[in-house]
Amino acid sequence: MSKSSGNLLLIGFMGVGKSTLAKELARELKSVCLDTDKIIENMESQKIKKIFEAEGEEYFRELEQRVAFWLEENVQNSIVSTGGGFIAVKNLKKIGRVIYLKSSFEAILKKIEKHPEAKKKLAKRPLLQDKKKAKELFKKRADIYEKLADITLDVEKYKNEKEAAKELLKLI
Ligand code: S3P
C-alpha cells in the first residue's frame, strides 16, 4: 500500500504532540487513530521505558519495523502517530502520507515542562533523560524528518493541538 492507503502518518520529535494531534484529526475526520508506541506496548505487555531497559534500543527498533510492515499491509484510512525514531523504518513512505510536526527543540522542552503531568511525560521517554544528547538527536533527525515529509506543519505557530489540527485539515 502507498499514499493511496488513505493513511496519514504523523512524524516528529519526542513530545511535539503527535498523539494528541492524531486524536484531534481522527475526531474531525471521523476516522480512527493508532499510535505505534501503544501498539508496541501492547505487543510486549510492557511500557516503552521497560522495553528499553530490559531489551535495549535495538530490540525496540526491530519492533517498530515489525509494526511498520504490519501497517503497510493491513491499515487503511487511519491516522497513525509514531514514535520520534520511527522514521528509521524501511517502508515509512509506503504506509501513508507523511506529515511532519515541526518545532524547535526549546519549544518542545518548554511544552513538556509546562504540562500538568510533566514528570510523567519526561520519565517515560528514555532518550529525553539527557538533554544534551537529546538535542544532538534532534539536530541529527531534523533533516530526515524534513526530507520524508509530504506536508510540514510548523506547530509552534499554534496555541494548541486543536488549532494545529484545524490548520492541517486545510492542507490535506
Ligand atoms: C523515541 C520516541 C518515543 C518512543 C521511544 C523512542 C525516539 O516516542 O518511541 O521512547 O527515538 O525518538 P515519542 O516520540 O512519542 O516520545
PDB file of N, CA, C and O in Angstrom, residues 84-162:
ATOM      1  N   GLY A  84       9.179   9.095  17.901  1.00  0.00           N
ATOM      2  CA  GLY A  84      10.109  10.015  17.240  1.00  0.00           C
ATOM      3  C   GLY A  84      11.156   9.358  16.353  1.00  0.00           C
ATOM      4  O   GLY A  84      11.659   9.956  15.415  1.00  0.00           O
ATOM      5  N   GLY A  85      11.473   8.082  16.646  1.00  0.00           N
ATOM      6  CA  GLY A  85      12.511   7.401  15.874  1.00  0.00           C
ATOM      7  C   GLY A  85      11.951   6.444  14.834  1.00  0.00           C
ATOM      8  O   GLY A  85      12.714   5.720  14.170  1.00  0.00           O
ATOM      9  N   PHE A  86      10.664   6.461  14.677  1.00  0.00           N
ATOM     10  CA  PHE A  86      10.005   5.538  13.739  1.00  0.00           C
ATOM     11  C   PHE A  86      10.445   5.794  12.295  1.00  0.00           C
ATOM     12  O   PHE A  86      10.332   4.926  11.435  1.00  0.00           O
ATOM     13  N   ILE A  87      10.963   6.983  12.057  1.00  0.00           N
ATOM     14  CA  ILE A  87      11.436   7.375  10.714  1.00  0.00           C
ATOM     15  C   ILE A  87      12.544   6.480  10.169  1.00  0.00           C
ATOM     16  O   ILE A  87      12.861   6.551   9.003  1.00  0.00           O
ATOM     17  N   ALA A  88      13.120   5.640  11.043  1.00  0.00           N
ATOM     18  CA  ALA A  88      14.203   4.751  10.576  1.00  0.00           C
ATOM     19  C   ALA A  88      13.659   3.502   9.882  1.00  0.00           C
ATOM     20  O   ALA A  88      14.432   2.754   9.297  1.00  0.00           O
ATOM     21  N   VAL A  89      12.356   3.282   9.912  1.00  0.00           N
ATOM     22  CA  VAL A  89      11.826   2.066   9.268  1.00  0.00           C
ATOM     23  C   VAL A  89      11.987   2.178   7.748  1.00  0.00           C
ATOM     24  O   VAL A  89      11.974   3.275   7.194  1.00  0.00           O
ATOM     25  N   LYS A  90      12.152   0.993   7.123  1.00  0.00           N
ATOM     26  CA  LYS A  90      12.459   0.963   5.687  1.00  0.00           C
ATOM     27  C   LYS A  90      11.294   1.408   4.812  1.00  0.00           C
ATOM     28  O   LYS A  90      11.490   1.854   3.699  1.00  0.00           O
ATOM     29  N   ASN A  91      10.081   1.216   5.280  1.00  0.00           N
ATOM     30  CA  ASN A  91       8.912   1.377   4.414  1.00  0.00           C
ATOM     31  C   ASN A  91       8.021   2.555   4.799  1.00  0.00           C
ATOM     32  O   ASN A  91       6.832   2.558   4.457  1.00  0.00           O
ATOM     33  N   LEU A  92       8.592   3.538   5.489  1.00  0.00           N
ATOM     34  CA  LEU A  92       7.769   4.645   6.014  1.00  0.00           C
ATOM     35  C   LEU A  92       6.829   5.252   4.966  1.00  0.00           C
ATOM     36  O   LEU A  92       5.636   5.424   5.193  1.00  0.00           O
ATOM     37  N   LYS A  93       7.409   5.558   3.786  1.00  0.00           N
ATOM     38  CA  LYS A  93       6.625   6.263   2.773  1.00  0.00           C
ATOM     39  C   LYS A  93       5.530   5.390   2.156  1.00  0.00           C
ATOM     40  O   LYS A  93       4.635   5.909   1.472  1.00  0.00           O
ATOM     41  N   LYS A  94       5.634   4.085   2.379  1.00  0.00           N
ATOM     42  CA  LYS A  94       4.618   3.192   1.823  1.00  0.00           C
ATOM     43  C   LYS A  94       3.400   3.074   2.729  1.00  0.00           C
ATOM     44  O   LYS A  94       2.388   2.495   2.347  1.00  0.00           O
ATOM     45  N   ILE A  95       3.515   3.605   3.938  1.00  0.00           N
ATOM     46  CA  ILE A  95       2.404   3.453   4.889  1.00  0.00           C
ATOM     47  C   ILE A  95       1.305   4.480   4.629  1.00  0.00           C
ATOM     48  O   ILE A  95       0.118   4.177   4.747  1.00  0.00           O
ATOM     49  N   GLY A  96       1.709   5.671   4.241  1.00  0.00           N
ATOM     50  CA  GLY A  96       0.701   6.711   4.006  1.00  0.00           C
ATOM     51  C   GLY A  96       1.342   8.052   3.739  1.00  0.00           C
ATOM     52  O   GLY A  96       2.552   8.148   3.548  1.00  0.00           O
ATOM     53  N   ARG A  97       0.506   9.087   3.744  1.00  0.00           N
ATOM     54  CA  ARG A  97       1.025  10.443   3.560  1.00  0.00           C
ATOM     55  C   ARG A  97       1.729  10.871   4.838  1.00  0.00           C
ATOM     56  O   ARG A  97       1.154  10.764   5.928  1.00  0.00           O
ATOM     57  N   VAL A  98       2.932  11.376   4.679  1.00  0.00           N
ATOM     58  CA  VAL A  98       3.745  11.681   5.859  1.00  0.00           C
ATOM     59  C   VAL A  98       3.608  13.156   6.250  1.00  0.00           C
ATOM     60  O   VAL A  98       3.884  14.053   5.446  1.00  0.00           O
ATOM     61  N   ILE A  99       3.192  13.370   7.476  1.00  0.00           N
ATOM     62  CA  ILE A  99       3.020  14.733   7.982  1.00  0.00           C
ATOM     63  C   ILE A  99       4.022  14.984   9.103  1.00  0.00           C
ATOM     64  O   ILE A  99       4.010  14.286  10.126  1.00  0.00           O
ATOM     65  N   TYR A 100       4.873  15.945   8.872  1.00  0.00           N
ATOM     66  CA  TYR A 100       5.926  16.263   9.855  1.00  0.00           C
ATOM     67  C   TYR A 100       5.481  17.409  10.751  1.00  0.00           C
ATOM     68  O   TYR A 100       5.198  18.505  10.280  1.00  0.00           O
ATOM     69  N   LEU A 101       5.427  17.145  12.039  1.00  0.00           N
ATOM     70  CA  LEU A 101       5.121  18.197  13.003  1.00  0.00           C
ATOM     71  C   LEU A 101       6.444  18.808  13.453  1.00  0.00           C
ATOM     72  O   LEU A 101       7.225  18.173  14.160  1.00  0.00           O
ATOM     73  N   LYS A 102       6.667  20.015  12.969  1.00  0.00           N
ATOM     74  CA  LYS A 102       7.958  20.667  13.176  1.00  0.00           C
ATOM     75  C   LYS A 102       7.901  21.672  14.335  1.00  0.00           C
ATOM     76  O   LYS A 102       6.926  22.418  14.463  1.00  0.00           O
ATOM     77  N   SER A 103       8.959  21.658  15.126  1.00  0.00           N
ATOM     78  CA  SER A 103       9.060  22.609  16.236  1.00  0.00           C
ATOM     79  C   SER A 103      10.521  22.699  16.647  1.00  0.00           C
ATOM     80  O   SER A 103      11.287  21.773  16.400  1.00  0.00           O
ATOM     81  N   SER A 104      10.888  23.772  17.301  1.00  0.00           N
ATOM     82  CA  SER A 104      12.269  23.845  17.800  1.00  0.00           C
ATOM     83  C   SER A 104      12.396  22.952  19.033  1.00  0.00           C
ATOM     84  O   SER A 104      11.400  22.656  19.711  1.00  0.00           O
ATOM     85  N   PHE A 105      13.622  22.550  19.335  1.00  0.00           N
ATOM     86  CA  PHE A 105      13.879  21.702  20.498  1.00  0.00           C
ATOM     87  C   PHE A 105      13.452  22.436  21.779  1.00  0.00           C
ATOM     88  O   PHE A 105      12.818  21.860  22.666  1.00  0.00           O
ATOM     89  N   GLU A 106      13.772  23.709  21.846  1.00  0.00           N
ATOM     90  CA  GLU A 106      13.473  24.508  23.042  1.00  0.00           C
ATOM     91  C   GLU A 106      11.963  24.570  23.287  1.00  0.00           C
ATOM     92  O   GLU A 106      11.494  24.429  24.421  1.00  0.00           O
ATOM     93  N   ALA A 107      11.209  24.769  22.222  1.00  0.00           N
ATOM     94  CA  ALA A 107       9.746  24.854  22.366  1.00  0.00           C
ATOM     95  C   ALA A 107       9.158  23.513  22.828  1.00  0.00           C
ATOM     96  O   ALA A 107       8.205  23.483  23.622  1.00  0.00           O
ATOM     97  N   ILE A 108       9.744  22.435  22.352  1.00  0.00           N
ATOM     98  CA  ILE A 108       9.262  21.106  22.769  1.00  0.00           C
ATOM     99  C   ILE A 108       9.497  20.907  24.269  1.00  0.00           C
ATOM    100  O   ILE A 108       8.603  20.487  25.009  1.00  0.00           O
ATOM    101  N   LEU A 109      10.711  21.251  24.708  1.00  0.00           N
ATOM    102  CA  LEU A 109      11.015  21.095  26.141  1.00  0.00           C
ATOM    103  C   LEU A 109      10.093  21.967  26.998  1.00  0.00           C
ATOM    104  O   LEU A 109       9.579  21.521  28.028  1.00  0.00           O
ATOM    105  N   LYS A 110       9.863  23.179  26.554  1.00  0.00           N
ATOM    106  CA  LYS A 110       9.007  24.104  27.294  1.00  0.00           C
ATOM    107  C   LYS A 110       7.592  23.526  27.420  1.00  0.00           C
ATOM    108  O   LYS A 110       6.966  23.556  28.478  1.00  0.00           O
ATOM    109  N   LYS A 111       7.122  22.985  26.296  1.00  0.00           N
ATOM    110  CA  LYS A 111       5.772  22.411  26.246  1.00  0.00           C
ATOM    111  C   LYS A 111       5.641  21.243  27.239  1.00  0.00           C
ATOM    112  O   LYS A 111       4.645  21.134  27.955  1.00  0.00           O
ATOM    113  N   ILE A 112       6.667  20.402  27.277  1.00  0.00           N
ATOM    114  CA  ILE A 112       6.634  19.265  28.215  1.00  0.00           C
ATOM    115  C   ILE A 112       6.666  19.787  29.653  1.00  0.00           C
ATOM    116  O   ILE A 112       5.889  19.352  30.503  1.00  0.00           O
ATOM    117  N   GLU A 113       7.550  20.750  29.906  1.00  0.00           N
ATOM    118  CA  GLU A 113       7.726  21.259  31.270  1.00  0.00           C
ATOM    119  C   GLU A 113       6.472  21.923  31.830  1.00  0.00           C
ATOM    120  O   GLU A 113       6.198  21.835  33.023  1.00  0.00           O
ATOM    121  N   LYS A 114       5.712  22.568  30.956  1.00  0.00           N
ATOM    122  CA  LYS A 114       4.525  23.271  31.492  1.00  0.00           C
ATOM    123  C   LYS A 114       3.280  22.364  31.562  1.00  0.00           C
ATOM    124  O   LYS A 114       2.241  22.769  32.066  1.00  0.00           O
ATOM    125  N   HIS A 115       3.429  21.134  31.077  1.00  0.00           N
ATOM    126  CA  HIS A 115       2.303  20.197  31.122  1.00  0.00           C
ATOM    127  C   HIS A 115       2.036  19.769  32.569  1.00  0.00           C
ATOM    128  O   HIS A 115       2.973  19.566  33.336  1.00  0.00           O
ATOM    129  N   PRO A 116       0.752  19.649  32.959  1.00  0.00           N
ATOM    130  CA  PRO A 116       0.445  19.240  34.337  1.00  0.00           C
ATOM    131  C   PRO A 116       1.078  17.893  34.719  1.00  0.00           C
ATOM    132  O   PRO A 116       1.336  17.652  35.900  1.00  0.00           O
ATOM    133  N   GLU A 117       1.314  17.045  33.722  1.00  0.00           N
ATOM    134  CA  GLU A 117       1.937  15.752  34.037  1.00  0.00           C
ATOM    135  C   GLU A 117       3.378  15.692  33.498  1.00  0.00           C
ATOM    136  O   GLU A 117       3.824  14.662  32.988  1.00  0.00           O
ATOM    137  N   ALA A 118       4.064  16.818  33.648  1.00  0.00           N
ATOM    138  CA  ALA A 118       5.411  16.963  33.079  1.00  0.00           C
ATOM    139  C   ALA A 118       6.362  15.838  33.492  1.00  0.00           C
ATOM    140  O   ALA A 118       7.072  15.279  32.659  1.00  0.00           O
ATOM    141  N   LYS A 119       6.333  15.510  34.786  1.00  0.00           N
ATOM    142  CA  LYS A 119       7.260  14.499  35.316  1.00  0.00           C
ATOM    143  C   LYS A 119       7.077  13.172  34.611  1.00  0.00           C
ATOM    144  O   LYS A 119       8.032  12.522  34.192  1.00  0.00           O
ATOM    145  N   LYS A 120       5.817  12.800  34.464  1.00  0.00           N
ATOM    146  CA  LYS A 120       5.473  11.524  33.830  1.00  0.00           C
ATOM    147  C   LYS A 120       5.878  11.546  32.354  1.00  0.00           C
ATOM    148  O   LYS A 120       6.420  10.585  31.819  1.00  0.00           O
ATOM    149  N   LYS A 121       5.609  12.663  31.711  1.00  0.00           N
ATOM    150  CA  LYS A 121       5.908  12.817  30.275  1.00  0.00           C
ATOM    151  C   LYS A 121       7.400  12.659  30.012  1.00  0.00           C
ATOM    152  O   LYS A 121       7.806  12.108  28.997  1.00  0.00           O
ATOM    153  N   LEU A 122       8.192  13.170  30.930  1.00  0.00           N
ATOM    154  CA  LEU A 122       9.643  13.104  30.790  1.00  0.00           C
ATOM    155  C   LEU A 122      10.144  11.697  31.141  1.00  0.00           C
ATOM    156  O   LEU A 122      10.935  11.104  30.404  1.00  0.00           O
ATOM    157  N   ALA A 123       9.634  11.175  32.235  1.00  0.00           N
ATOM    158  CA  ALA A 123      10.120   9.885  32.743  1.00  0.00           C
ATOM    159  C   ALA A 123       9.893   8.741  31.759  1.00  0.00           C
ATOM    160  O   ALA A 123      10.675   7.801  31.710  1.00  0.00           O
ATOM    161  N   LYS A 124       8.826   8.827  30.977  1.00  0.00           N
ATOM    162  CA  LYS A 124       8.517   7.694  30.096  1.00  0.00           C
ATOM    163  C   LYS A 124       9.374   7.676  28.816  1.00  0.00           C
ATOM    164  O   LYS A 124       9.291   6.754  28.023  1.00  0.00           O
ATOM    165  N   ARG A 125      10.203   8.708  28.628  1.00  0.00           N
ATOM    166  CA  ARG A 125      10.999   8.811  27.397  1.00  0.00           C
ATOM    167  C   ARG A 125      12.494   8.625  27.678  1.00  0.00           C
ATOM    168  O   ARG A 125      13.195   9.597  28.020  1.00  0.00           O
ATOM    169  N   PRO A 126      13.001   7.409  27.495  1.00  0.00           N
ATOM    170  CA  PRO A 126      14.413   7.145  27.820  1.00  0.00           C
ATOM    171  C   PRO A 126      15.389   8.063  27.084  1.00  0.00           C
ATOM    172  O   PRO A 126      16.412   8.444  27.644  1.00  0.00           O
ATOM    173  N   LEU A 127      15.064   8.455  25.874  1.00  0.00           N
ATOM    174  CA  LEU A 127      16.013   9.249  25.087  1.00  0.00           C
ATOM    175  C   LEU A 127      15.901  10.751  25.342  1.00  0.00           C
ATOM    176  O   LEU A 127      16.552  11.546  24.683  1.00  0.00           O
ATOM    177  N   LEU A 128      15.088  11.103  26.347  1.00  0.00           N
ATOM    178  CA  LEU A 128      14.947  12.521  26.677  1.00  0.00           C
ATOM    179  C   LEU A 128      15.541  12.809  28.070  1.00  0.00           C
ATOM    180  O   LEU A 128      15.411  13.909  28.594  1.00  0.00           O
ATOM    181  N   GLN A 129      16.182  11.803  28.645  1.00  0.00           N
ATOM    182  CA  GLN A 129      16.710  11.959  30.008  1.00  0.00           C
ATOM    183  C   GLN A 129      17.930  12.894  30.038  1.00  0.00           C
ATOM    184  O   GLN A 129      18.047  13.730  30.915  1.00  0.00           O
ATOM    185  N   ASP A 130      18.800  12.719  29.063  1.00  0.00           N
ATOM    186  CA  ASP A 130      19.986  13.565  28.975  1.00  0.00           C
ATOM    187  C   ASP A 130      19.723  14.640  27.911  1.00  0.00           C
ATOM    188  O   ASP A 130      19.683  14.345  26.713  1.00  0.00           O
ATOM    189  N   LYS A 131      19.517  15.871  28.354  1.00  0.00           N
ATOM    190  CA  LYS A 131      19.087  16.954  27.451  1.00  0.00           C
ATOM    191  C   LYS A 131      20.103  17.225  26.337  1.00  0.00           C
ATOM    192  O   LYS A 131      19.729  17.536  25.208  1.00  0.00           O
ATOM    193  N   LYS A 132      21.390  17.114  26.692  1.00  0.00           N
ATOM    194  CA  LYS A 132      22.430  17.383  25.694  1.00  0.00           C
ATOM    195  C   LYS A 132      22.362  16.347  24.565  1.00  0.00           C
ATOM    196  O   LYS A 132      22.400  16.684  23.387  1.00  0.00           O
ATOM    197  N   LYS A 133      22.242  15.088  24.974  1.00  0.00           N
ATOM    198  CA  LYS A 133      22.157  14.006  23.985  1.00  0.00           C
ATOM    199  C   LYS A 133      20.872  14.136  23.171  1.00  0.00           C
ATOM    200  O   LYS A 133      20.847  13.878  21.967  1.00  0.00           O
ATOM    201  N   ALA A 134      19.802  14.527  23.844  1.00  0.00           N
ATOM    202  CA  ALA A 134      18.516  14.668  23.155  1.00  0.00           C
ATOM    203  C   ALA A 134      18.595  15.771  22.098  1.00  0.00           C
ATOM    204  O   ALA A 134      18.070  15.639  21.000  1.00  0.00           O
ATOM    205  N   LYS A 135      19.305  16.844  22.444  1.00  0.00           N
ATOM    206  CA  LYS A 135      19.451  17.952  21.485  1.00  0.00           C
ATOM    207  C   LYS A 135      20.252  17.495  20.261  1.00  0.00           C
ATOM    208  O   LYS A 135      19.940  17.867  19.127  1.00  0.00           O
ATOM    209  N   GLU A 136      21.282  16.677  20.516  1.00  0.00           N
ATOM    210  CA  GLU A 136      22.084  16.129  19.403  1.00  0.00           C
ATOM    211  C   GLU A 136      21.209  15.273  18.495  1.00  0.00           C
ATOM    212  O   GLU A 136      21.286  15.353  17.272  1.00  0.00           O
ATOM    213  N   LEU A 137      20.390  14.460  19.128  1.00  0.00           N
ATOM    214  CA  LEU A 137      19.482  13.583  18.382  1.00  0.00           C
ATOM    215  C   LEU A 137      18.514  14.432  17.540  1.00  0.00           C
ATOM    216  O   LEU A 137      18.246  14.139  16.380  1.00  0.00           O
ATOM    217  N   PHE A 138      18.035  15.497  18.162  1.00  0.00           N
ATOM    218  CA  PHE A 138      17.121  16.409  17.474  1.00  0.00           C
ATOM    219  C   PHE A 138      17.783  16.975  16.214  1.00  0.00           C
ATOM    220  O   PHE A 138      17.201  16.979  15.134  1.00  0.00           O
ATOM    221  N   LYS A 139      19.026  17.416  16.371  1.00  0.00           N
ATOM    222  CA  LYS A 139      19.754  18.019  15.236  1.00  0.00           C
ATOM    223  C   LYS A 139      19.966  16.987  14.132  1.00  0.00           C
ATOM    224  O   LYS A 139      19.860  17.291  12.956  1.00  0.00           O
ATOM    225  N   LYS A 140      20.296  15.765  14.561  1.00  0.00           N
ATOM    226  CA  LYS A 140      20.570  14.694  13.598  1.00  0.00           C
ATOM    227  C   LYS A 140      19.314  14.335  12.810  1.00  0.00           C
ATOM    228  O   LYS A 140      19.371  14.015  11.632  1.00  0.00           O
ATOM    229  N   ARG A 141      18.177  14.404  13.491  1.00  0.00           N
ATOM    230  CA  ARG A 141      16.950  13.953  12.850  1.00  0.00           C
ATOM    231  C   ARG A 141      16.215  15.027  12.047  1.00  0.00           C
ATOM    232  O   ARG A 141      15.397  14.697  11.189  1.00  0.00           O
ATOM    233  N   ALA A 142      16.492  16.294  12.349  1.00  0.00           N
ATOM    234  CA  ALA A 142      15.706  17.381  11.757  1.00  0.00           C
ATOM    235  C   ALA A 142      15.618  17.275  10.235  1.00  0.00           C
ATOM    236  O   ALA A 142      14.526  17.361   9.654  1.00  0.00           O
ATOM    237  N   ASP A 143      16.768  17.033   9.595  1.00  0.00           N
ATOM    238  CA  ASP A 143      16.791  16.941   8.126  1.00  0.00           C
ATOM    239  C   ASP A 143      16.042  15.721   7.620  1.00  0.00           C
ATOM    240  O   ASP A 143      15.429  15.756   6.564  1.00  0.00           O
ATOM    241  N   ILE A 144      16.147  14.646   8.373  1.00  0.00           N
ATOM    242  CA  ILE A 144      15.492  13.391   7.960  1.00  0.00           C
ATOM    243  C   ILE A 144      13.973  13.575   7.970  1.00  0.00           C
ATOM    244  O   ILE A 144      13.278  13.211   7.022  1.00  0.00           O
ATOM    245  N   TYR A 145      13.471  14.189   9.045  1.00  0.00           N
ATOM    246  CA  TYR A 145      12.025  14.455   9.119  1.00  0.00           C
ATOM    247  C   TYR A 145      11.593  15.283   7.904  1.00  0.00           C
ATOM    248  O   TYR A 145      10.608  14.987   7.245  1.00  0.00           O
ATOM    249  N   GLU A 146      12.379  16.323   7.663  1.00  0.00           N
ATOM    250  CA  GLU A 146      12.053  17.271   6.590  1.00  0.00           C
ATOM    251  C   GLU A 146      11.988  16.550   5.235  1.00  0.00           C
ATOM    252  O   GLU A 146      11.066  16.763   4.452  1.00  0.00           O
ATOM    253  N   LYS A 147      12.981  15.699   5.004  1.00  0.00           N
ATOM    254  CA  LYS A 147      13.065  15.013   3.709  1.00  0.00           C
ATOM    255  C   LYS A 147      11.939  14.013   3.512  1.00  0.00           C
ATOM    256  O   LYS A 147      11.478  13.790   2.396  1.00  0.00           O
ATOM    257  N   LEU A 148      11.509  13.407   4.594  1.00  0.00           N
ATOM    258  CA  LEU A 148      10.467  12.374   4.478  1.00  0.00           C
ATOM    259  C   LEU A 148       9.057  12.966   4.346  1.00  0.00           C
ATOM    260  O   LEU A 148       8.137  12.300   3.892  1.00  0.00           O
ATOM    261  N   ALA A 149       8.930  14.234   4.722  1.00  0.00           N
ATOM    262  CA  ALA A 149       7.594  14.826   4.817  1.00  0.00           C
ATOM    263  C   ALA A 149       6.927  15.109   3.472  1.00  0.00           C
ATOM    264  O   ALA A 149       7.570  15.601   2.550  1.00  0.00           O
ATOM    265  N   ASP A 150       5.654  14.778   3.381  1.00  0.00           N
ATOM    266  CA  ASP A 150       4.830  15.257   2.266  1.00  0.00           C
ATOM    267  C   ASP A 150       4.259  16.617   2.637  1.00  0.00           C
ATOM    268  O   ASP A 150       4.088  17.487   1.795  1.00  0.00           O
ATOM    269  N   ILE A 151       3.949  16.762   3.920  1.00  0.00           N
ATOM    270  CA  ILE A 151       3.451  18.038   4.429  1.00  0.00           C
ATOM    271  C   ILE A 151       4.207  18.351   5.719  1.00  0.00           C
ATOM    272  O   ILE A 151       4.403  17.468   6.565  1.00  0.00           O
ATOM    273  N   THR A 152       4.637  19.602   5.861  1.00  0.00           N
ATOM    274  CA  THR A 152       5.289  20.014   7.111  1.00  0.00           C
ATOM    275  C   THR A 152       4.392  21.041   7.794  1.00  0.00           C
ATOM    276  O   THR A 152       3.963  22.011   7.167  1.00  0.00           O
ATOM    277  N   LEU A 153       4.113  20.806   9.061  1.00  0.00           N
ATOM    278  CA  LEU A 153       3.296  21.751   9.814  1.00  0.00           C
ATOM    279  C   LEU A 153       4.141  22.321  10.951  1.00  0.00           C
ATOM    280  O   LEU A 153       4.613  21.584  11.820  1.00  0.00           O
ATOM    281  N   ASP A 154       4.316  23.630  10.935  1.00  0.00           N
ATOM    282  CA  ASP A 154       5.107  24.283  11.971  1.00  0.00           C
ATOM    283  C   ASP A 154       4.214  24.493  13.194  1.00  0.00           C
ATOM    284  O   ASP A 154       3.483  25.469  13.284  1.00  0.00           O
ATOM    285  N   VAL A 155       4.260  23.550  14.115  1.00  0.00           N
ATOM    286  CA  VAL A 155       3.278  23.560  15.213  1.00  0.00           C
ATOM    287  C   VAL A 155       3.500  24.671  16.238  1.00  0.00           C
ATOM    288  O   VAL A 155       2.589  24.992  17.005  1.00  0.00           O
ATOM    289  N   GLU A 156       4.667  25.268  16.226  1.00  0.00           N
ATOM    290  CA  GLU A 156       4.943  26.365  17.160  1.00  0.00           C
ATOM    291  C   GLU A 156       4.021  27.570  16.925  1.00  0.00           C
ATOM    292  O   GLU A 156       3.821  28.399  17.790  1.00  0.00           O
ATOM    293  N   LYS A 157       3.496  27.625  15.708  1.00  0.00           N
ATOM    294  CA  LYS A 157       2.621  28.757  15.353  1.00  0.00           C
ATOM    295  C   LYS A 157       1.256  28.682  16.034  1.00  0.00           C
ATOM    296  O   LYS A 157       0.517  29.660  16.068  1.00  0.00           O
ATOM    297  N   TYR A 158       0.895  27.511  16.527  1.00  0.00           N
ATOM    298  CA  TYR A 158      -0.469  27.326  17.044  1.00  0.00           C
ATOM    299  C   TYR A 158      -0.478  27.177  18.554  1.00  0.00           C
ATOM    300  O   TYR A 158       0.434  26.612  19.134  1.00  0.00           O
ATOM    301  N   LYS A 159      -1.551  27.667  19.159  1.00  0.00           N
ATOM    302  CA  LYS A 159      -1.529  27.681  20.622  1.00  0.00           C
ATOM    303  C   LYS A 159      -1.782  26.301  21.221  1.00  0.00           C
ATOM    304  O   LYS A 159      -1.403  26.044  22.347  1.00  0.00           O
ATOM    305  N   ASN A 160      -2.404  25.418  20.490  1.00  0.00           N
ATOM    306  CA  ASN A 160      -2.581  24.046  20.973  1.00  0.00           C
ATOM    307  C   ASN A 160      -2.829  23.096  19.794  1.00  0.00           C
ATOM    308  O   ASN A 160      -2.892  23.527  18.643  1.00  0.00           O
ATOM    309  N   GLU A 161      -2.997  21.814  20.103  1.00  0.00           N
ATOM    310  CA  GLU A 161      -3.146  20.806  19.046  1.00  0.00           C
ATOM    311  C   GLU A 161      -4.461  20.966  18.267  1.00  0.00           C
ATOM    312  O   GLU A 161      -4.538  20.627  17.097  1.00  0.00           O
ATOM    313  N   LYS A 162      -5.466  21.492  18.956  1.00  0.00           N
ATOM    314  CA  LYS A 162      -6.753  21.706  18.279  1.00  0.00           C
ATOM    315  C   LYS A 162      -6.591  22.699  17.134  1.00  0.00           C
ATOM    316  O   LYS A 162      -7.081  22.477  16.022  1.00  0.00           O
TER     317      LYS A 162
END
